[in-house]
Amino acid sequence: MKRLGVVGCGVMGSGIAEVGAKGGCDVVVVDAFPDALTPAQVRMTASLSKAEAAGKLAEPVDVIMGRITFTSDMSALADREIVIEAIRETVEDKVALIARLDAVLTPEAIIATNTSSIPVAQIAAASTTPGRVLGTHFFNPVPVMPLVEVVPCLLTDDAVTDATHAFCAEVLGKKVIRAEDRSGFVVNAILVPYLLSAIRSLQNGVASRDDIDEGMVAGCGMPMGPLKLCDMIGLDTMLLVSQSLYAEHLEAAFAPPALLKRHVEAGLLGRKSGRGFYDYSK
Ligand code: CAA
């Protein structure tokens, strides 16, 4: 498969499109909000330029960017072999998108939903051809983090899972693990309680923000502190992921702490809004 579509050009969608173009795919990026397209283009160019400066690109940045088309027109996806959606992390949005994709794509085209925590069956069941729907969970920043979780649900055809696994490994160059269709899959079911626990520690006055982050970096060799990582993931995404995990598992470790909710209510969403647990305005 070399004709890739990406729906949603936020941080995750941009990263997936970048990796696809780097892997030689012809990529169509669709976002319903035309204003999101230019920032995505800028983000990808900056990211590729960083890779180029580190001697990690086999081709010039403009050649790779030349493989990507940016549009708000969903019908541009009509000839895609695989479409990966990376829109907002709510069942309602993703289910509505599946109906729109069903109307545009050929019946053979694969639909992969990049969800961090929504069980894939809920999304696949909304398709008129659910056998072509599965989950692909990429990690942020997508161009840097090697992993993809491939998540077939009860309705996914085996051939679709195998083809997507091969695409992620061979074309996108990712390390693939297969995960069961449960909220959080493998990695987030382990990672999210850790991140929420850091927020709870801050909320309960166990230690300062910097001491919590420095503690996990210097004490456990984490590449960045958990509160900084929450800011990078996006606190709105963290809240949605936590709610989805809690709804599925009903375990206190997944419940969103009040401090996370207050940040989101206040519009302090992390790096993307300029302030979260840290201030990025400068
Ligand atoms: N393509 C390829 N490589 C790139 C690149 C690109 N576009 N941009 C940067 N790189 C490379 C750099 O060359 C560098 O390589 P070396 O290590 O060989 O030097 C490496 O990537 C790191 O890049 P930077 O120097 O720019 O960044 P850094 O050293 O400050 O690290 C970080 C930043 C990668 C984010 C690091 O802090 C880290 O790994 N943090 C943890 C990230 C994490 O846990 N992500 C998962 C989030 S959870 C998630 O996503 C799931 C969910 O659903 C919520």
Short mmCIF file of C-alpha atoms and ligand atoms in Angstrom, two decimals:
data_model
loop_
_atom_site.label_atom_id
_atom_site.label_comp_id
_atom_site.label_asym_id
_atom_site.label_seq_id
_atom_site.Cartn_x
_atom_site.Cartn_y
_atom_site.Cartn_z
CA MET A 1 0.00 0.00 0.00
CA LYS A 2 1.42 3.36 -1.03
CA ARG A 3 -1.67 5.58 -1.22
CA LEU A 4 -2.23 6.80 2.32
CA GLY A 5 -4.94 9.12 3.61
CA VAL A 6 -4.76 10.84 6.99
CA VAL A 7 -7.79 12.52 8.52
CA GLY A 8 -7.09 15.15 11.16
CA CYS A 9 -3.87 17.12 11.05
CA GLY A 10 -3.24 17.82 14.71
CA VAL A 11 -0.04 16.63 16.31
CA MET A 12 -0.75 12.92 15.73
CA GLY A 13 -2.13 13.24 12.19
CA SER A 14 0.80 15.45 11.14
CA GLY A 15 3.25 12.94 12.53
CA ILE A 16 1.59 10.01 10.76
CA ALA A 17 1.52 11.90 7.46
CA GLU A 18 5.20 12.84 7.87
CA VAL A 19 6.22 9.24 8.49
CA GLY A 20 4.08 8.05 5.56
CA ALA A 21 5.64 10.52 3.13
CA LYS A 22 9.11 9.63 4.42
CA GLY A 23 8.25 5.98 3.71
CA GLY A 24 7.52 6.88 0.06
CA CYS A 25 3.71 7.08 0.25
CA ASP A 26 1.60 9.48 -1.70
CA VAL A 27 -0.27 11.10 1.22
CA VAL A 28 -3.55 13.02 1.28
CA VAL A 29 -4.15 14.89 4.53
CA VAL A 30 -7.74 15.99 5.17
CA ASP A 31 -8.84 18.25 7.97
CA ALA A 32 -12.36 19.65 8.29
CA PHE A 33 -10.87 22.90 9.60
CA PRO A 34 -9.01 24.62 6.73
CA ASP A 35 -7.19 26.79 9.30
CA ALA A 36 -5.46 23.69 10.66
CA LEU A 37 -3.77 22.84 7.34
CA THR A 38 -1.05 25.50 7.23
CA PRO A 39 0.14 24.99 10.84
CA ALA A 40 0.36 21.25 10.10
CA GLN A 41 2.48 21.93 7.02
CA VAL A 42 4.76 24.18 9.08
CA ARG A 43 5.00 21.57 11.86
CA MET A 44 5.95 18.79 9.42
CA THR A 45 8.52 20.91 7.60
CA ALA A 46 10.14 21.88 10.91
CA SER A 47 10.17 18.28 12.09
CA LEU A 48 11.67 16.99 8.83
CA SER A 49 14.25 19.78 8.84
CA LYS A 50 15.33 18.66 12.31
CA ALA A 51 15.71 15.09 11.04
CA GLU A 52 17.63 16.36 8.02
CA ALA A 53 20.00 18.37 10.23
CA ALA A 54 20.66 15.19 12.22
CA GLY A 55 21.52 13.33 8.99
CA LYS A 56 18.43 11.13 9.28
CA LEU A 57 16.73 11.80 5.95
CA ALA A 58 17.45 9.86 2.76
CA GLU A 59 15.79 12.59 0.65
CA PRO A 60 15.51 16.39 0.85
CA VAL A 61 12.67 17.85 2.92
CA ASP A 62 10.92 19.38 -0.11
CA VAL A 63 10.85 16.04 -1.93
CA ILE A 64 9.17 14.39 1.06
CA MET A 65 6.76 17.31 1.59
CA GLY A 66 5.99 17.19 -2.16
CA ARG A 67 4.31 13.82 -1.63
CA ILE A 68 1.71 15.33 0.71
CA THR A 69 -1.50 17.02 -0.42
CA PHE A 70 -3.39 19.12 2.16
CA THR A 71 -7.12 19.63 1.74
CA SER A 72 -10.45 20.00 3.53
CA ASP A 73 -12.21 18.00 0.82
CA MET A 74 -13.02 14.50 2.06
CA SER A 75 -13.61 13.25 -1.52
CA ALA A 76 -9.85 13.57 -2.12
CA LEU A 77 -9.58 10.27 -0.20
CA ALA A 78 -11.55 8.32 -2.84
CA ASP A 79 -8.55 6.43 -4.28
CA ARG A 80 -6.75 5.73 -0.98
CA GLU A 81 -5.72 2.16 -0.07
CA ILE A 82 -5.52 2.91 3.63
CA VAL A 83 -6.87 5.83 5.64
CA ILE A 84 -5.69 6.51 9.17
CA GLU A 85 -7.92 8.82 11.14
CA ALA A 86 -6.46 10.86 13.98
CA ILE A 87 -9.31 13.19 14.88
CA ARG A 88 -10.52 14.15 18.36
CA GLU A 89 -10.65 11.32 20.88
CA THR A 90 -14.43 10.96 21.25
CA VAL A 91 -16.62 8.06 20.12
CA GLU A 92 -19.20 10.45 18.64
CA ASP A 93 -16.68 12.22 16.39
CA LYS A 94 -15.02 9.01 15.29
CA VAL A 95 -18.32 7.21 14.57
CA ALA A 96 -19.56 10.17 12.52
CA LEU A 97 -16.31 10.15 10.55
CA ILE A 98 -16.60 6.42 9.76
CA ALA A 99 -19.94 7.04 8.00
CA ARG A 100 -18.35 9.80 5.91
CA LEU A 101 -15.39 7.58 5.03
CA ASP A 102 -17.69 4.69 4.07
CA ALA A 103 -19.40 7.04 1.61
CA VAL A 104 -16.13 8.09 -0.06
CA LEU A 105 -13.75 5.09 0.02
CA THR A 106 -13.79 1.93 -2.09
CA PRO A 107 -15.00 -1.10 -0.07
CA GLU A 108 -11.46 -2.58 -0.13
CA ALA A 109 -9.79 0.45 1.47
CA ILE A 110 -8.66 -0.09 5.04
CA ILE A 111 -9.82 2.32 7.75
CA ALA A 112 -7.48 2.57 10.74
CA THR A 113 -8.55 4.54 13.75
CA ASN A 114 -5.73 6.08 15.75
CA THR A 115 -7.27 5.95 19.16
CA SER A 116 -5.47 5.92 22.48
CA SER A 117 -8.26 4.45 24.50
CA ILE A 118 -11.58 3.94 22.73
CA PRO A 119 -12.34 0.26 22.10
CA VAL A 120 -12.14 -0.28 18.34
CA ALA A 121 -15.35 -2.36 18.13
CA GLN A 122 -17.39 0.73 19.04
CA ILE A 123 -15.98 2.50 15.99
CA ALA A 124 -15.93 -0.48 13.59
CA ALA A 125 -19.58 -1.31 14.31
CA ALA A 126 -20.52 2.05 12.80
CA SER A 127 -19.11 1.03 9.39
CA THR A 128 -21.12 -0.62 6.63
CA THR A 129 -18.01 -2.79 6.06
CA PRO A 130 -16.66 -3.31 9.59
CA GLY A 131 -14.19 -6.00 8.49
CA ARG A 132 -11.94 -3.25 7.07
CA VAL A 133 -11.74 -1.28 10.31
CA LEU A 134 -9.05 -1.69 12.98
CA GLY A 135 -7.04 0.36 15.44
CA THR A 136 -3.52 1.71 14.96
CA HIS A 137 -2.18 3.46 18.02
CA PHE A 138 0.83 5.66 17.29
CA PHE A 139 2.90 7.42 19.95
CA ASN A 140 3.76 11.08 20.29
CA PRO A 141 6.01 12.41 18.73
CA VAL A 142 5.18 10.00 15.90
CA PRO A 143 8.35 10.61 13.83
CA VAL A 144 10.50 9.79 16.86
CA MET A 145 8.66 7.07 18.80
CA PRO A 146 9.11 3.69 17.07
CA LEU A 147 5.98 1.91 18.33
CA VAL A 148 2.56 1.27 16.79
CA GLU A 149 -0.04 -0.90 18.49
CA VAL A 150 -2.13 -2.70 15.87
CA VAL A 151 -5.54 -3.50 17.31
CA PRO A 152 -7.98 -5.75 15.46
CA CYS A 153 -11.47 -5.92 16.96
CA LEU A 154 -13.93 -8.82 16.87
CA LEU A 155 -15.20 -7.59 13.49
CA THR A 156 -11.82 -7.03 11.74
CA ASP A 157 -10.83 -9.35 8.87
CA ASP A 158 -7.53 -11.15 9.48
CA ALA A 159 -6.21 -10.05 6.07
CA VAL A 160 -6.81 -6.41 7.04
CA THR A 161 -4.86 -6.86 10.26
CA ASP A 162 -1.97 -8.55 8.46
CA ALA A 163 -1.84 -5.92 5.70
CA THR A 164 -1.89 -3.07 8.22
CA HIS A 165 0.78 -4.74 10.35
CA ALA A 166 3.00 -5.09 7.25
CA PHE A 167 2.29 -1.49 6.19
CA CYS A 168 3.26 -0.07 9.59
CA ALA A 169 6.39 -2.20 9.80
CA GLU A 170 7.67 -2.13 6.22
CA VAL A 171 6.47 1.21 4.82
CA LEU A 172 6.31 3.34 7.98
CA GLY A 173 9.32 1.61 9.55
CA LYS A 174 7.59 1.11 12.90
CA LYS A 175 7.98 -1.54 15.57
CA VAL A 176 4.55 -3.20 15.73
CA ILE A 177 2.92 -4.98 18.61
CA ARG A 178 -0.55 -6.48 18.45
CA ALA A 179 -2.93 -5.55 21.21
CA GLU A 180 -6.30 -6.77 22.37
CA ASP A 181 -9.30 -4.52 21.83
CA ARG A 182 -9.73 -3.10 25.31
CA SER A 183 -9.49 0.52 26.38
CA GLY A 184 -5.82 1.49 26.75
CA PHE A 185 -4.63 -1.53 24.73
CA VAL A 186 -1.19 -2.56 26.08
CA VAL A 187 0.77 0.64 26.60
CA ASN A 188 -1.75 3.22 27.79
CA ALA A 189 -3.28 0.80 30.27
CA ILE A 190 0.14 0.89 31.97
CA LEU A 191 1.29 4.43 31.18
CA VAL A 192 -1.85 6.42 31.99
CA PRO A 193 -2.16 5.37 35.67
CA TYR A 194 1.47 6.47 36.10
CA LEU A 195 0.78 9.88 34.55
CA LEU A 196 -2.44 10.34 36.54
CA SER A 197 -0.58 9.39 39.68
CA ALA A 198 1.93 12.20 39.02
CA ILE A 199 -0.97 14.67 38.67
CA ARG A 200 -2.49 13.36 41.91
CA SER A 201 0.87 13.78 43.66
CA LEU A 202 0.96 17.42 42.57
CA GLN A 203 -2.69 17.93 43.52
CA ASN A 204 -2.15 16.43 46.96
CA GLY A 205 0.96 18.49 47.64
CA VAL A 206 3.27 15.49 47.81
CA ALA A 207 5.97 17.45 45.96
CA SER A 208 6.39 20.37 43.59
CA ARG A 209 5.92 20.04 39.85
CA ASP A 210 9.66 20.22 39.23
CA ASP A 211 10.52 17.74 41.94
CA ILE A 212 7.99 15.21 40.63
CA ASP A 213 9.37 15.51 37.10
CA GLU A 214 13.01 15.59 38.12
CA GLY A 215 12.43 12.64 40.43
CA MET A 216 11.17 10.43 37.63
CA VAL A 217 13.89 11.56 35.21
CA ALA A 218 16.80 11.28 37.62
CA GLY A 219 15.44 8.35 39.60
CA CYS A 220 13.99 6.13 36.91
CA GLY A 221 15.72 7.22 33.71
CA MET A 222 12.53 8.53 32.09
CA PRO A 223 13.31 10.71 29.04
CA MET A 224 11.03 13.41 30.43
CA GLY A 225 9.01 13.97 33.58
CA PRO A 226 5.38 12.77 33.72
CA LEU A 227 3.87 16.26 34.06
CA LYS A 228 5.86 17.52 31.09
CA LEU A 229 4.75 14.44 29.16
CA CYS A 230 1.10 15.16 30.04
CA ASP A 231 1.59 18.66 28.61
CA MET A 232 3.06 17.17 25.46
CA ILE A 233 0.20 14.68 25.02
CA GLY A 234 -2.33 17.48 25.69
CA LEU A 235 -4.34 17.72 28.90
CA ASP A 236 -7.65 17.56 27.01
CA THR A 237 -6.51 14.30 25.42
CA MET A 238 -5.31 13.05 28.81
CA LEU A 239 -8.77 13.75 30.26
CA LEU A 240 -10.61 11.98 27.43
CA VAL A 241 -8.24 9.01 27.63
CA SER A 242 -8.61 8.79 31.39
CA GLN A 243 -12.43 8.95 31.17
CA SER A 244 -12.48 6.24 28.54
CA LEU A 245 -10.15 3.96 30.55
CA TYR A 246 -12.16 4.53 33.71
CA ALA A 247 -15.47 3.79 31.94
CA GLU A 248 -14.06 0.47 30.72
CA HIS A 249 -12.13 -0.78 33.76
CA LEU A 250 -13.84 1.01 36.68
CA GLU A 251 -10.53 1.15 38.54
CA ALA A 252 -9.66 4.20 40.65
CA ALA A 253 -6.18 4.39 39.10
CA PHE A 254 -7.78 5.46 35.80
CA ALA A 255 -10.11 8.13 37.27
CA PRO A 256 -9.27 11.69 36.20
CA PRO A 257 -7.90 13.79 39.07
CA ALA A 258 -9.70 17.07 39.81
CA LEU A 259 -6.55 19.04 38.97
CA LEU A 260 -6.57 17.62 35.43
CA LYS A 261 -10.24 18.56 34.98
CA ARG A 262 -9.61 22.12 36.30
CA HIS A 263 -6.76 22.62 33.82
CA VAL A 264 -8.93 21.55 30.90
CA GLU A 265 -11.88 23.66 32.06
CA ALA A 266 -9.52 26.63 32.27
CA GLY A 267 -8.27 26.02 28.71
CA LEU A 268 -4.79 25.13 29.98
CA LEU A 269 -4.25 22.22 27.60
CA GLY A 270 -0.46 21.92 27.68
CA ARG A 271 2.01 22.73 24.95
CA LYS A 272 -0.62 23.20 22.26
CA SER A 273 -2.39 26.03 24.14
CA GLY A 274 0.81 27.63 25.49
CA ARG A 275 0.24 26.60 29.11
CA GLY A 276 -0.48 23.45 31.06
CA PHE A 277 1.53 22.36 34.06
CA TYR A 278 4.31 24.42 32.45
CA ASP A 279 4.22 27.80 30.69
CA TYR A 280 5.28 27.66 27.02
CA SER A 281 4.36 31.22 26.12
CA LYS A 282 8.01 32.27 25.96
N1 CAA B 1 12.30 12.17 12.30
C1 CAA B 1 13.19 11.28 12.79
N2 CAA B 1 13.94 11.47 13.90
C2 CAA B 1 13.78 12.64 14.54
C3 CAA B 1 12.87 13.63 14.10
C4 CAA B 1 12.11 13.36 12.93
N3 CAA B 1 11.22 14.22 12.43
N4 CAA B 1 12.93 14.68 14.96
C5 CAA B 1 13.83 14.37 15.89
N5 CAA B 1 14.36 13.14 15.64
C6 CAA B 1 15.35 12.41 16.42
C7 CAA B 1 16.52 13.29 16.82
O1 CAA B 1 17.49 13.29 15.79
C8 CAA B 1 17.03 12.59 18.09
O2 CAA B 1 17.76 11.45 17.71
P1 CAA B 1 19.03 10.94 18.58
O3 CAA B 1 18.43 10.43 19.87
O4 CAA B 1 19.58 9.84 17.73
O5 CAA B 1 19.92 12.12 18.73
C9 CAA B 1 15.73 12.07 18.74
O6 CAA B 1 14.75 12.02 17.67
C10 CAA B 1 15.23 12.99 19.85
O7 CAA B 1 14.92 14.23 19.29
P2 CAA B 1 15.19 15.64 19.97
O8 CAA B 1 16.65 15.83 20.20
O9 CAA B 1 14.52 16.65 19.13
O10 CAA B 1 14.39 15.60 21.30
P3 CAA B 1 14.79 15.26 22.79
O11 CAA B 1 16.08 14.54 22.89
O12 CAA B 1 14.59 16.51 23.54
O13 CAA B 1 13.63 14.22 23.15
C11 CAA B 1 11.45 13.35 23.18
C12 CAA B 1 12.30 14.58 23.02
C13 CAA B 1 11.65 12.40 22.01
C14 CAA B 1 9.99 13.83 23.20
C15 CAA B 1 11.85 12.63 24.52
O14 CAA B 1 11.78 13.53 25.58
C16 CAA B 1 10.96 11.46 24.82
O15 CAA B 1 11.16 10.37 24.32
N6 CAA B 1 9.93 11.70 25.66
C17 CAA B 1 8.95 10.69 26.00
C18 CAA B 1 7.92 10.63 24.92
C19 CAA B 1 6.83 9.63 25.20
O16 CAA B 1 6.80 8.98 26.25
N7 CAA B 1 5.91 9.52 24.25
C20 CAA B 1 4.75 8.69 24.42
C21 CAA B 1 3.63 9.58 24.83
S1 CAA B 1 2.22 8.64 25.20
C22 CAA B 1 1.40 8.54 23.78
O17 CAA B 1 1.71 9.11 22.79
C23 CAA B 1 0.25 7.65 23.82
C24 CAA B 1 -1.05 8.28 24.06
O18 CAA B 1 -1.98 7.85 23.46
C25 CAA B 1 -1.30 9.26 25.09
#
